[in-house]
CSV table of C-alpha atoms and ligand atoms in Angstrom, one decimal:
chain,number,residue,atom,x,y,z
H,1,MET,CA,236.5,60.0,-46.2
H,2,LEU,CA,238.4,56.5,-46.8
H,3,LYS,CA,239.8,58.0,-50.3
H,4,VAL,CA,240.5,61.4,-48.4
H,5,LEU,CA,242.4,60.0,-45.5
H,6,GLU,CA,244.5,57.5,-47.9
H,7,VAL,CA,245.7,60.2,-50.6
H,8,LEU,CA,246.1,62.6,-48.1
H,9,GLY,CA,248.9,59.6,-46.0
H,10,ALA,CA,250.1,58.8,-49.1
H,11,THR,CA,250.9,62.5,-50.3
H,12,ILE,CA,252.2,63.5,-47.3
H,13,ALA,CA,254.7,60.1,-46.8
H,14,ILE,CA,255.9,61.5,-50.4
H,15,LEU,CA,256.8,64.9,-49.3
H,16,HIS,CA,258.2,63.5,-45.9
H,17,PHE,CA,260.4,61.9,-48.3
H,18,ALA,CA,261.0,64.1,-51.2
H,19,ILE,CA,262.5,67.0,-49.5
H,20,PRO,CA,265.5,66.0,-48.1
H,21,LEU,CA,266.0,63.8,-51.4
H,22,THR,CA,265.5,66.7,-53.5
H,23,TYR,CA,267.8,68.7,-51.1
H,24,TYR,CA,270.5,66.3,-50.7
H,25,LEU,CA,271.0,65.7,-54.6
H,26,ILE,CA,271.4,69.8,-54.9
H,27,VAL,CA,273.6,70.2,-51.9
H,28,ARG,CA,275.6,67.0,-53.6
H,29,ARG,CA,276.3,69.2,-56.5
H,30,TRP,CA,277.9,71.5,-54.3
H,31,TYR,CA,280.1,69.1,-52.4
H,32,THR,CA,281.9,68.0,-55.5
H,33,ARG,CA,282.8,71.5,-56.4
H,34,PRO,CA,286.2,73.2,-55.2
H,35,TRP,CA,285.9,75.3,-52.1
H,36,ASN,CA,286.1,79.6,-53.3
H,37,VAL,CA,288.2,79.7,-50.1
H,38,SER,CA,292.4,80.5,-50.6
H,39,VAL,CA,294.4,78.8,-48.3
H,40,GLN,CA,298.4,78.6,-47.3
H,41,ASN,CA,300.1,77.2,-44.3
H,42,HIS,CA,299.2,78.9,-41.1
H,43,THR,CA,299.9,77.9,-38.1
H,44,PRO,CA,298.7,80.5,-35.4
H,45,GLU,CA,299.1,80.0,-31.6
H,46,VAL,CA,295.9,78.0,-30.7
H,47,THR,CA,294.3,77.1,-27.3
H,48,VAL,CA,293.1,73.6,-27.3
H,49,VAL,CA,290.2,73.4,-24.5
H,50,LEU,CA,289.5,70.2,-23.4
H,51,PRO,CA,286.1,69.6,-21.4
H,52,THR,CA,286.4,66.5,-18.9
H,53,TYR,CA,283.7,64.7,-16.7
H,54,ASN,CA,284.6,61.8,-15.8
H,55,GLU,CA,287.4,60.7,-18.2
H,56,GLU,CA,289.9,58.3,-16.5
H,57,LYS,CA,289.9,56.0,-19.5
H,58,PHE,CA,290.1,58.2,-22.4
H,59,ILE,CA,292.4,61.6,-21.2
H,60,GLU,CA,295.5,60.4,-21.8
H,61,ARG,CA,295.0,59.0,-24.8
H,62,LYS,CA,294.1,62.8,-25.9
H,63,LEU,CA,296.5,64.5,-24.7
H,64,GLU,CA,299.3,62.0,-26.7
H,65,ASN,CA,296.7,62.8,-29.5
H,66,VAL,CA,297.1,66.3,-29.5
H,67,TYR,CA,301.2,66.0,-28.6
H,68,GLU,CA,301.0,64.4,-31.7
H,69,GLN,CA,299.9,67.1,-33.7
H,70,GLU,CA,301.7,68.1,-37.2
H,71,TYR,CA,301.3,71.3,-35.6
H,72,PRO,CA,304.3,73.6,-33.8
H,73,LYS,CA,304.2,72.5,-30.0
H,74,ASP,CA,304.9,75.9,-28.6
H,75,ARG,CA,301.9,77.4,-30.0
H,76,VAL,CA,299.6,75.3,-28.8
H,77,GLU,CA,298.2,75.5,-25.3
H,78,VAL,CA,296.1,72.9,-23.7
H,79,LEU,CA,293.3,74.0,-21.4
H,80,ILE,CA,291.4,71.0,-19.6
H,81,ILE,CA,288.4,72.5,-18.1
H,82,ASP,CA,287.0,69.7,-15.4
H,83,SER,CA,283.4,69.3,-13.8
H,84,ALA,CA,284.4,68.0,-11.0
H,85,SER,CA,285.3,64.6,-11.7
H,86,THR,CA,284.8,61.6,-9.2
H,87,ASP,CA,287.4,59.4,-10.9
H,88,LYS,CA,290.8,59.8,-11.7
H,89,THR,CA,290.6,62.5,-14.9
H,90,VAL,CA,292.6,65.2,-13.2
H,91,GLU,CA,295.0,63.4,-11.8
H,92,ILE,CA,296.5,61.4,-14.4
H,93,ALA,CA,296.1,64.6,-16.5
H,94,LYS,CA,298.9,66.4,-14.4
H,95,LEU,CA,300.9,63.3,-14.6
H,96,TRP,CA,300.9,63.5,-18.0
H,97,SER,CA,301.6,66.8,-18.1
H,98,GLU,CA,304.7,66.8,-15.8
H,99,LYS,CA,305.9,64.1,-18.3
H,100,HIS,CA,305.5,66.5,-21.6
H,101,LYS,CA,307.4,69.4,-20.2
H,102,ASP,CA,307.6,70.5,-24.0
H,103,LEU,CA,303.5,70.8,-23.8
H,104,LYS,CA,301.9,74.0,-22.1
H,105,VAL,CA,298.8,72.3,-20.2
H,106,LYS,CA,296.6,74.4,-17.9
H,107,ILE,CA,294.1,72.2,-15.6
H,108,ILE,CA,291.1,74.1,-14.2
H,109,VAL,CA,289.1,72.0,-11.6
H,110,GLU,CA,285.3,73.5,-11.3
H,111,ASN,CA,283.5,72.4,-8.1
H,112,GLU,CA,280.5,71.3,-9.0
H,113,ARG,CA,279.4,70.2,-12.6
H,114,LYS,CA,276.8,72.0,-14.6
H,115,GLY,CA,277.1,71.0,-17.8
H,116,LYS,CA,279.3,71.2,-20.5
H,117,VAL,CA,278.1,74.5,-22.4
H,118,HIS,CA,279.2,76.7,-18.7
H,119,ALA,CA,282.1,74.2,-18.6
H,120,LEU,CA,283.0,75.4,-21.9
H,121,ASN,CA,282.6,79.2,-20.9
H,122,HIS,CA,284.6,78.5,-17.4
H,123,ALA,CA,287.8,78.0,-20.0
H,124,LEU,CA,287.2,81.0,-22.2
H,125,ARG,CA,287.8,83.5,-19.5
H,126,TYR,CA,291.7,81.7,-19.5
H,127,VAL,CA,291.8,81.8,-23.3
H,128,ASP,CA,294.4,84.8,-24.9
H,129,THR,CA,295.3,83.7,-27.8
H,130,ASP,CA,292.6,84.2,-31.0
H,131,LEU,CA,291.7,81.0,-31.8
H,132,VAL,CA,289.6,78.7,-30.0
H,133,VAL,CA,289.5,74.6,-30.3
H,134,ILE,CA,287.5,72.3,-28.5
H,135,ALA,CA,287.8,69.0,-28.6
H,136,ASP,CA,285.8,66.4,-26.7
H,137,VAL,CA,287.9,63.8,-25.0
H,138,ASP,CA,286.7,60.4,-26.5
H,139,ALA,CA,287.5,61.1,-30.3
H,140,PHE,CA,290.2,61.1,-31.5
H,141,TRP,CA,291.9,63.6,-34.0
H,142,ASP,CA,293.8,62.4,-37.6
H,143,GLU,CA,297.5,63.7,-36.9
H,144,LYS,CA,297.1,66.6,-40.0
H,145,ALA,CA,293.5,67.7,-38.5
H,146,LEU,CA,294.6,70.7,-36.2
H,147,LYS,CA,296.6,72.1,-39.3
H,148,GLU,CA,294.2,71.2,-42.2
H,149,ALA,CA,291.3,73.0,-39.7
H,150,VAL,CA,293.7,76.0,-38.6
H,151,LYS,CA,294.7,76.8,-42.2
H,152,TRP,CA,291.5,78.3,-42.9
H,153,PHE,CA,291.3,81.3,-40.9
H,154,CYS,CA,293.9,82.5,-43.1
H,155,ASP,CA,290.9,84.0,-44.7
H,156,GLY,CA,289.4,86.3,-43.3
H,157,SER,CA,285.5,85.6,-44.6
H,158,ILE,CA,285.8,82.2,-42.1
H,159,GLY,CA,284.6,82.1,-38.2
H,160,ALA,CA,285.0,78.8,-37.3
H,161,VAL,CA,285.8,75.3,-38.3
H,162,SER,CA,285.1,71.9,-37.9
H,163,CYS,CA,285.6,68.4,-38.9
H,164,ILE,CA,283.8,65.1,-40.4
H,165,LYS,CA,283.7,62.3,-38.4
H,166,THR,CA,284.3,58.4,-39.5
H,167,ALA,CA,282.4,56.2,-37.0
H,168,GLY,CA,282.6,52.5,-36.2
H,169,SER,CA,279.0,50.7,-36.0
H,170,LYS,CA,277.3,49.8,-39.6
H,171,LEU,CA,274.3,51.9,-38.9
H,172,GLU,CA,276.3,54.6,-38.1
H,173,SER,CA,278.7,55.2,-41.3
H,174,GLU,CA,275.4,54.9,-43.3
H,175,TYR,CA,274.2,57.4,-41.9
H,176,ARG,CA,277.8,59.3,-41.6
H,177,ARG,CA,278.3,58.5,-45.5
H,178,PHE,CA,274.8,61.2,-46.6
H,179,TYR,CA,275.4,63.2,-43.2
H,180,ASN,CA,279.2,64.3,-44.3
H,181,VAL,CA,277.7,65.1,-47.9
H,182,LEU,CA,275.4,67.6,-46.5
H,183,ARG,CA,277.8,69.0,-44.0
H,184,VAL,CA,280.5,69.4,-46.5
H,185,GLY,CA,278.0,70.2,-49.6
H,186,GLU,CA,276.4,73.2,-47.4
H,187,SER,CA,279.9,74.3,-46.3
H,188,LYS,CA,280.9,75.0,-50.0
H,189,MET,CA,277.4,76.7,-50.7
H,190,HIS,CA,278.4,79.0,-47.4
H,191,SER,CA,278.2,77.9,-43.9
H,192,THR,CA,276.7,74.2,-41.9
H,193,PRO,CA,274.5,75.2,-38.9
H,194,ILE,CA,276.0,71.7,-37.6
H,195,PHE,CA,279.0,71.1,-36.1
H,196,HIS,CA,280.9,68.9,-34.0
H,197,GLY,CA,282.7,69.5,-30.7
H,198,GLU,CA,284.9,66.5,-31.4
H,199,LEU,CA,286.9,69.7,-33.0
H,200,ALA,CA,285.7,72.7,-33.6
H,201,VAL,CA,287.6,75.8,-34.3
H,202,PHE,CA,286.6,79.3,-33.2
H,203,ARG,CA,287.8,83.2,-33.5
H,204,LYS,CA,287.7,84.1,-30.1
H,205,HIS,CA,286.1,87.2,-30.7
H,206,LEU,CA,283.2,86.2,-32.7
H,207,LEU,CA,282.8,83.9,-29.3
H,208,ASP,CA,282.8,86.7,-27.4
H,209,ALA,CA,280.9,88.5,-29.3
H,210,ILE,CA,277.8,86.4,-29.0
H,211,GLY,CA,278.2,85.8,-25.8
H,212,GLY,CA,280.0,82.7,-25.3
H,213,PHE,CA,278.0,79.6,-25.4
H,214,SER,CA,274.2,79.7,-24.8
H,215,THR,CA,273.6,77.6,-21.8
H,216,ASP,CA,269.9,76.6,-22.6
H,217,VAL,CA,271.6,74.8,-26.1
H,218,GLY,CA,273.0,71.3,-25.8
H,219,ALA,CA,274.7,71.2,-29.3
H,220,ASP,CA,277.2,73.9,-27.8
H,221,ASP,CA,278.9,73.3,-30.7
H,222,SER,CA,276.1,73.8,-33.7
H,223,HIS,CA,274.8,76.9,-32.1
H,224,ALA,CA,277.8,78.7,-31.2
H,225,ALA,CA,279.0,78.1,-35.3
H,226,THR,CA,275.3,78.7,-36.9
H,227,ARG,CA,275.9,82.1,-35.0
H,228,ILE,CA,278.5,82.8,-35.9
H,229,ALA,CA,277.3,82.2,-40.0
H,230,LEU,CA,274.3,84.7,-38.6
H,231,MET,CA,276.5,87.0,-38.3
H,232,GLY,CA,278.1,87.0,-41.8
H,233,TYR,CA,281.1,84.8,-41.3
H,234,ARG,CA,281.4,81.4,-42.6
H,235,ALA,CA,281.1,78.2,-40.6
H,236,ILE,CA,282.1,75.2,-42.4
H,237,VAL,CA,283.2,71.9,-42.0
H,238,SER,CA,286.1,70.6,-43.7
H,239,ASP,CA,286.7,67.0,-45.8
H,240,ASP,CA,290.1,67.3,-44.9
H,241,VAL,CA,289.8,67.5,-41.3
H,242,LEU,CA,289.3,64.2,-39.9
H,243,VAL,CA,288.2,62.8,-36.8
H,244,THR,CA,287.2,59.1,-35.4
H,245,GLU,CA,284.5,58.8,-32.7
H,246,SER,CA,283.8,55.1,-31.6
H,247,VAL,CA,280.5,54.5,-30.6
H,248,PRO,CA,278.6,53.7,-27.4
H,249,LYS,CA,279.1,50.1,-26.5
H,250,SER,CA,275.5,50.2,-24.7
H,251,GLY,CA,273.0,53.2,-24.5
H,252,TYR,CA,273.2,53.5,-28.2
H,253,LEU,CA,269.8,54.6,-28.6
H,254,ALA,CA,270.1,57.0,-25.6
H,255,TRP,CA,273.2,58.2,-26.9
H,256,ARG,CA,271.3,59.3,-30.6
H,257,VAL,CA,268.4,60.7,-28.7
H,258,ARG,CA,270.1,63.1,-26.6
H,259,ARG,CA,272.2,64.1,-29.5
H,260,ALA,CA,269.2,64.6,-30.9
H,261,GLN,CA,267.4,66.7,-28.3
H,262,HIS,CA,270.6,69.0,-28.4
H,263,LEU,CA,270.3,69.6,-32.2
H,264,ILE,CA,266.8,70.0,-31.8
H,265,GLN,CA,267.0,72.8,-28.5
H,266,HIS,CA,269.6,74.3,-31.0
H,267,PHE,CA,267.3,74.6,-34.2
H,268,ALA,CA,264.0,75.6,-32.2
H,269,LYS,CA,266.4,78.9,-30.4
H,270,VAL,CA,267.7,79.9,-34.0
H,271,LEU,CA,264.4,80.1,-35.4
H,272,ARG,CA,263.5,82.4,-33.3
H,273,MET,CA,266.4,84.8,-34.0
H,274,ASP,CA,267.5,87.7,-36.1
H,275,LYS,CA,268.9,86.7,-39.6
H,276,ARG,CA,269.0,89.9,-41.3
H,277,GLN,CA,272.3,89.8,-41.6
H,278,ALA,CA,273.0,86.4,-42.4
H,279,ASP,CA,274.0,85.1,-46.3
H,280,LYS,CA,270.8,84.5,-48.2
H,281,ARG,CA,272.4,81.0,-49.3
H,282,PHE,CA,272.9,80.1,-45.7
H,283,ARG,CA,269.3,81.8,-44.4
H,284,LYS,CA,268.4,78.9,-47.0
H,285,ILE,CA,270.3,76.3,-46.0
H,286,LEU,CA,269.2,76.8,-42.5
H,287,ALA,CA,265.6,77.1,-43.3
H,288,VAL,CA,265.9,73.6,-44.7
H,289,GLU,CA,267.8,72.1,-41.8
H,290,THR,CA,265.9,73.5,-39.2
H,291,TYR,CA,262.3,72.0,-41.1
H,292,LEU,CA,264.7,68.8,-41.3
H,293,HIS,CA,264.8,68.2,-37.6
H,294,LEU,CA,261.6,70.1,-36.6
H,295,VAL,CA,258.4,69.2,-38.9
H,296,ASN,CA,259.6,66.4,-41.0
H,297,PRO,CA,260.1,63.5,-38.6
H,298,TRP,CA,256.5,64.5,-37.4
H,299,ILE,CA,255.4,64.6,-41.0
H,300,LEU,CA,256.0,61.0,-41.3
H,301,VAL,CA,254.6,59.8,-37.7
H,302,PHE,CA,251.0,61.7,-39.2
H,303,SER,CA,251.2,60.0,-42.7
H,304,CYS,CA,252.1,56.6,-41.0
H,305,ALA,CA,248.8,56.7,-38.9
H,306,LEU,CA,246.9,58.2,-41.7
H,307,LEU,CA,247.9,55.2,-43.7
H,308,ALA,CA,247.4,52.6,-40.7
H,309,LEU,CA,244.1,54.2,-40.3
H,310,SER,CA,242.8,53.6,-43.8
H,311,ALA,CA,244.4,50.6,-44.0
H,312,VAL,CA,242.6,49.1,-41.2
H,313,HIS,CA,239.4,50.6,-43.3
H,314,GLY,CA,240.8,48.3,-45.8
H,315,SER,CA,242.3,50.7,-48.3
H,316,ILE,CA,244.3,48.6,-50.6
H,317,LEU,CA,247.0,51.7,-51.1
H,318,ALA,CA,247.2,52.2,-48.0
H,319,ILE,CA,248.7,48.4,-47.5
H,320,GLY,CA,250.2,48.7,-50.1
H,321,LEU,CA,252.8,51.5,-49.0
H,322,LEU,CA,252.9,50.1,-45.7
H,323,LEU,CA,253.8,46.9,-47.0
H,324,SER,CA,256.3,48.3,-49.1
H,325,ALA,CA,258.2,50.6,-46.0
H,326,LEU,CA,258.2,47.5,-44.1
H,327,LEU,CA,260.4,45.6,-47.1
H,328,ALA,CA,261.6,48.7,-47.7
H,329,LEU,CA,263.5,48.0,-44.1
H,330,ALA,CA,265.7,45.6,-45.6
H,331,LEU,CA,267.8,48.4,-47.3
H,332,ARG,CA,270.2,49.8,-45.2
H,333,SER,CA,270.4,53.5,-46.2
H,334,PHE,CA,266.0,53.5,-45.6
H,335,ARG,CA,266.2,51.9,-42.7
H,336,THR,CA,268.9,54.6,-41.1
H,337,TRP,CA,266.8,57.0,-42.7
H,338,ILE,CA,263.8,56.0,-40.6
H,339,PHE,CA,266.0,55.3,-37.1
H,340,TYR,CA,267.1,58.8,-37.4
H,341,GLN,CA,263.4,59.9,-37.9
H,342,ILE,CA,262.7,57.9,-35.0
H,343,PHE,CA,265.7,59.5,-32.7
H,344,LEU,CA,264.5,62.9,-34.1
H,345,VAL,CA,260.6,62.4,-32.6
H,346,LEU,CA,261.4,60.4,-29.5
H,347,ALA,CA,263.7,63.9,-28.8
H,348,SER,CA,261.2,66.3,-29.0
H,349,MET,CA,259.4,64.1,-26.9
H,350,ARG,CA,262.1,63.7,-24.5
H,351,ASN,CA,262.7,67.6,-24.6
H,352,LEU,CA,259.5,68.3,-23.1
H,353,TRP,CA,260.8,67.0,-19.5
H,354,THR,CA,264.8,67.3,-19.9
H,355,LYS,CA,267.0,69.3,-21.6
H,356,ASP,CA,269.9,66.9,-20.6
H,357,ILE,CA,272.6,69.7,-20.4
H,358,ALA,CA,274.5,68.2,-17.7
H,359,TRP,CA,274.1,64.1,-19.0
H,360,SER,CA,275.2,60.7,-18.3
H,361,LYS,CA,277.8,59.4,-20.6
H,362,GLN,CA,277.2,56.5,-22.7
H,363,GLU,CA,280.3,54.2,-21.9
H,364,LYS,CA,282.5,54.0,-25.5
M,1,LIG,N1,283.9,70.2,-18.4
M,1,LIG,C1,282.7,69.0,-18.4
M,1,LIG,N2,281.5,69.2,-17.7
M,1,LIG,N3,282.5,68.5,-19.6
M,1,LIG,C2,281.7,67.7,-19.4
M,1,LIG,C3,280.5,67.7,-19.2
M,1,LIG,C4,281.1,68.6,-17.8
M,1,LIG,O1,279.7,68.5,-17.2
M,1,LIG,N4,279.7,66.8,-19.8
M,1,LIG,C5,280.5,66.5,-20.5
M,1,LIG,N5,281.7,66.9,-21.0
M,1,LIG,C6,282.9,66.3,-22.1
M,1,LIG,C7,283.1,64.8,-22.1
M,1,LIG,O2,284.2,64.3,-21.0
M,1,LIG,C8,283.5,64.5,-23.3
M,1,LIG,O3,285.0,65.1,-23.1
M,1,LIG,C9,283.1,66.2,-24.0
M,1,LIG,O4,282.5,67.0,-22.5
M,1,LIG,C10,281.6,65.1,-24.8
M,1,LIG,O5,281.0,64.4,-24.3
M,1,LIG,P1,280.6,62.9,-24.3
M,1,LIG,O6,279.6,62.3,-23.2
M,1,LIG,O7,281.5,62.1,-24.6
M,1,LIG,O8,279.3,63.1,-25.8
M,1,LIG,P2,279.2,62.5,-26.9
M,1,LIG,O9,280.1,61.9,-27.4
M,1,LIG,O10,277.7,62.3,-27.2
M,1,LIG,O11,279.2,64.3,-27.3
M,1,LIG,C11,278.9,64.9,-28.6
M,1,LIG,O12,277.4,65.6,-28.5
M,1,LIG,C12,277.5,66.7,-26.9
M,1,LIG,C13,276.2,67.2,-27.3
M,1,LIG,O13,275.2,66.3,-26.7
M,1,LIG,C14,280.0,66.1,-29.1
M,1,LIG,O14,279.2,66.6,-30.3
M,1,LIG,C15,279.7,66.8,-28.0
M,1,LIG,O15,280.9,68.2,-28.8
M,1,LIG,C16,278.2,68.0,-27.8
M,1,LIG,O16,278.9,69.0,-27.1
M,2,LIG,MN1,281.9,61.3,-26.6
């Protein structure tokens, strides 16, 4: 019996690491290949939607950040959709826009806060350009970011484009190092199911076709992109579209768990969708990413439980494996991986009682 437990525990542990590692190695080969999309300079009119809830600390800097983009100002309209902020966000935005008449800024104030996805859907009703750019107020674009993101749309197969993020803390940047390779590699294969709301550009008619942003999925960005990719268009994260995002000063765990929760909601919903129209490669990407987010973290929990049980009953193999895992935590990439698995496990449990569609912000 002990033998069965320890062998099962060890096998499951191996699977937990081998599947993502193999996937990473496959995607990394794509990461270094060229894009098979031809791009030219392309600067159509765009609407930049800035959802805000109590962003007095960042709104002015974000408006400056859009203002300073290497993009023709007369082809940009900023649409601030504020969900009844209780601070000075709206006043600051109004004042700023009065001083910068050369950039069109429209401000819509909702009378109650329902959450970001609701606000985005509300904003879409006011968009009359073919491209919609969604942005977070507390993340800052490289000055070429908008131009680099929009250029892809001269190719009709591209339905949505997002950025790569650079981050402050060590844990966060180690995670990003692997993560960005996956996003860009998957995009080169066809599409990535994970997008970044810090800068995400969509064709408006495709957002309309999917009925706007799903109100029961917190990961508005990833979910919309995936649904567009399921229609056969490409949803890509491009490595020349750069955004800097700072990490919250406190509440890092809550921040990561909430984002993980939103991703889990996204993958769980996509699982039930019709994927027949989708490209074969994207279907595979989606299957692996769904597995990695919904199943693989639990496999780790399960194998640890089996190994711990075997260790208690004197299994040398189990004790050895558990001790080596503890020692391996000294390695930053291993630690980053394990933390992410913990975030995902906590997130799936937390999803049982709250979806956190209107979340409380972690201060940056
Ligand atoms: N209008 C409106 N209404 N805007 C909101 C609301 C709301 O109820 N809640 C949050 N926002 C705005 C924030 O003001 C900010 O501009 C943006 O949405 C992102 O919110 P943050 O609180 O900064 O969250 P984050 O940094 O963790 O955001 C990331 O995760 C989200 C999903 O968990 C990004 O990837 C977001 O794009 C993503 O939606
Ligand atoms: Mn943010």
